[in-house]
Amino acid sequence: MRRPRPAAGLSLAVIVAAGVMSGWGTGRATADPGPGGTLYVHGASRACSDSGTGTESRPFCTVQAAADVVEPGDTVRILGDSLSPYTEAVTLTRSGTGDAPITFSGAPLPASRFKAVLAAPASAPALTLKGVHDVRVESLTFSDEHGSDVVAVTGSDHVTLDGSTVENAAPTTPVTGTAIGVDGTSSDVTVSRNTLYPSTAYGVRVAPGAARVTVTTNMILTQQQGGIAVSGTTDTAVTSNTLFAPCATAISLDGGSSGVVENNVATTLDSPMQTRICQAPTAPLYTVSADSTGRITADYNVAAHEGASATPARTPYSWAGTPYATSAAFRDATGQGAHDIDGINGYPTTPTEHSPLIDSADATAPGELGTDLNGLPRVDDLLVDNTGTGTGHSDRGALERQDTLTIAAGDVPTPPKGLAPLGISLKTDATSSWGAALTYSADFGDGSTPATGTPGTPVTHTYATPGRYTTRLTFTEPDGTHAEKSYVGVTAGTAAPPAAALSVAPDTADGQTAAGYARFTVPAPADAWEVGYRTLSFGDGTQENLADGAEQTTHQYPAPGTYTATLTQTDLLGRTTTATTTFRAADAFIPVTPQYDTEKTIAAHGVLKLSAATLGADSNGVDAAQLQLVTSNAKASGALTLYAHGTTRPGTAGVTFEPGRTATAETTVKVTPTGAVDVYNGSSGAVTVDMATVGLQSHAQYADTYHPATPARLLDTRTGTGGVHAPVAGGHSVTLAVGGTHGVPANATAVVLDVTATTTKASGSLTVSTHGTSGSSVSGPFWTTGQTASAQVVIPLKDGKIVLRNGSKASANLVADLAGWYGTTANGSEFLPVTPVRVLKTARIAAHATLKLKVTGAHGVPAADVTAADLNLTVSAPSGNGYLVAYADGTARPGVYSLSFTKGHTTVDRALTKVGADGEVDLYNAGSVPVNVSADLVGGYLVFPAS
């Protein structure tokens, strides 16, 4: 009766030729003993420790550490690594019991596909079993580079060495070692289903005094001094081994050994050179010495040769010192080998169909296994007459010929998909290469009873419930041999396709945001099993394929703007659903310690190009720079216009200047992808400009958001607001606390202030600095004697304080008004730079009158969600002195300065101004004369995150 065996794809044929020569079969699967009583060794794991307990999460680093603590019933699982073998001389001295043996296994776990390799050091075997009993070693790979002993069994009993490999290239010098050695004080040792490559002198060697040693179903290749050498051993079984191209005798028994030698296949080469040190071997394949012949039974063995010649290159037999050239001569002279075969070609592969090796072995031979080298069963080939003994129908040697069950390619469910209820038909065509009668079982994967029958009759089935099912078609021979084919993906679809859903949020970390970095959330749809594939298009020309379950993915947008992302979800029936969401990519603010190091003179109507490196704008994702400009040495009145290099020059002004005066202003300028900025001198004379970067706006860096404030006065030395109630003497400073007051948190990173000097007694300037650090300062307004002058500045904060220094030789009253601050994302705003545009062409505002200016819904600024506008305001040649107040429409007018003007002098200043709910900014003329005012828009701040 044949035994069931596993199928391999559509064919059960086992091709072993390549397998043996390449090392396949070294990781034969064995049952996982489970977590109880299992010690793990994984030297490549970062968590390994030899002082631990050998758990899977904290394994031992070395095999020896496990060998030192293993207990009866334990299994030591040795996990492999792609690069690092275990170079150890492992010695096991601990034993199991008959009911609870100790097992060392290198069979890979599902999480590790690498074989476990034990490399033999030069000084000792890779593994020594010393004085132990009831031990099993399986599925390990041993690497031997020294030609020395690899596995040694000493003073031990009831030991099994199964399914392992000893591998290395054939040595080029004589070696003396043994792949698997059993000493004379050991007994009841089984050496089975191992593959031994030509790295040692002997494959298996058993020393005098040993007893009951079984060497069975091994593949042994080209050993220098002997394949299997047994000396002085009682009750030996050398059974069903395949030995190829031995340099010396394939199987030898001497020293009064007793036992059986059966079902072995030994093959010699016709080639005159087998290896560099194994030239034209002449030793017989099978040798039994005179002191052992009376105690040895030899039969069913094969003496084969590789090549076309009918005459073997070597003498097959030596019995009691007498050589025999044929199996017939051997049989006639000794009475042994009654069923031996010689004169055939062989190779260490599975026997070809109709080979005389098939079903011709003695199935009752001592040591005969029910499975072959690769764990496949010994089966009856129906195309070959059974000439062996017993009922097992074994093939000779280590490899067993298997039937080939072929399942037709058309045996698939038809149709494979449709709406539930879905009726399908399944063909059942299969053949056996041996002509065995087959039956089938069709499991439809929906819990229904499998359908059974004989091949050739289609079977039908209806899937009543929507779902994705796996059909499994199994064909079985009368003896249990079987093969199966699974078809994954019969789809009985729902009436409507699964709905798609998509949401997006900006990415934040530690209170900052990368305002152009989107985090998309795609929840798992109902009936996720029905989704075939999903594609997320980000709206900027790029896309990403997603899995069918819940997903989170991120995307870096290339520039500020509003993008519509679309999720397209296609189900297994080809139906498509979509979901969209909008993401507004914008900028976050990076404070910069100002450095005035770009002083240049620009000729009349000339252009100064400033590189990204000069501006400090060459870091990741910078879209705009906040600059402070100080002009001097003007030869004629005029204005500077700033714009992105390579774009059309706008008709806007960043700062105005005139001969004999130093002027200052801050402005924001959009930069090119490379960061370059052009500065145009619109005057008829040259002017010198000194420029510093006070901040950057980036869509790709984690940075701060802006918090526009209701304008509030923080300092006024005329009234004592801010704690100082007296003019500030020339050359003196005032320290002002900003963080922790008027809604500015103590951890704000920068503040936006309108600073003013008034009742000035001499010309001078105001410097604003970060308190608690050096080198971080910006210029405030410059003034002449008696002039009131103001400027808006951005200044980094360290401890929440700033310092205002009167740079005049005489006293002046100082005023500081809060416009906003930069810091954490909560309730903050992100920046959207625009191409500079004049949104208010010269308009006349009467004394004490207000002009409403719409700043949203055009020029790249959205109609909604705008919290502040970044403006440059210009008052042209006023007929008197005064100041403007810029504030959010719909709110109470604050008592602050936004821009001070002086009779006859054109003035430009930045106004980073809060915007009303209607998108308008109010401009109030606090002076006593009408003024002509223009406004340039350079960007807007929007609610974060986008609604």
PDB file of C-alpha atoms in Angstrom, residues 506-514 519 702-704 824-825 944:
ATOM      1  CA  PRO A 506      -0.902  68.822   7.346  1.00  0.00           C
ATOM      2  CA  ASP A 507       2.016  67.146   9.023  1.00  0.00           C
ATOM      3  CA  THR A 508       3.048  68.515  12.398  1.00  0.00           C
ATOM      4  CA  ALA A 509       5.806  67.639  14.856  1.00  0.00           C
ATOM      5  CA  ASP A 510       6.633  69.204  18.218  1.00  0.00           C
ATOM      6  CA  GLY A 511       4.290  72.129  17.631  1.00  0.00           C
ATOM      7  CA  GLN A 512       5.707  72.949  14.194  1.00  0.00           C
ATOM      8  CA  THR A 513       4.482  72.125  10.716  1.00  0.00           C
ATOM      9  CA  ALA A 514       5.828  71.361   7.281  1.00  0.00           C
ATOM     10  CA  ARG A 519      -0.671  63.287   5.466  1.00  0.00           C
ATOM     11  CA  TYR A 702       9.142  71.960  10.070  1.00  0.00           C
ATOM     12  CA  ALA A 703       8.752  75.562  11.166  1.00  0.00           C
ATOM     13  CA  ASP A 704       6.403  78.077  12.832  1.00  0.00           C
ATOM     14  CA  THR A 824       3.491  76.842  17.625  1.00  0.00           C
ATOM     15  CA  THR A 825       0.790  75.718  15.229  1.00  0.00           C
ATOM     16  CA  PHE A 944      -3.952  76.590   9.652  1.00  0.00           C
TER      17      PHE A 944
END
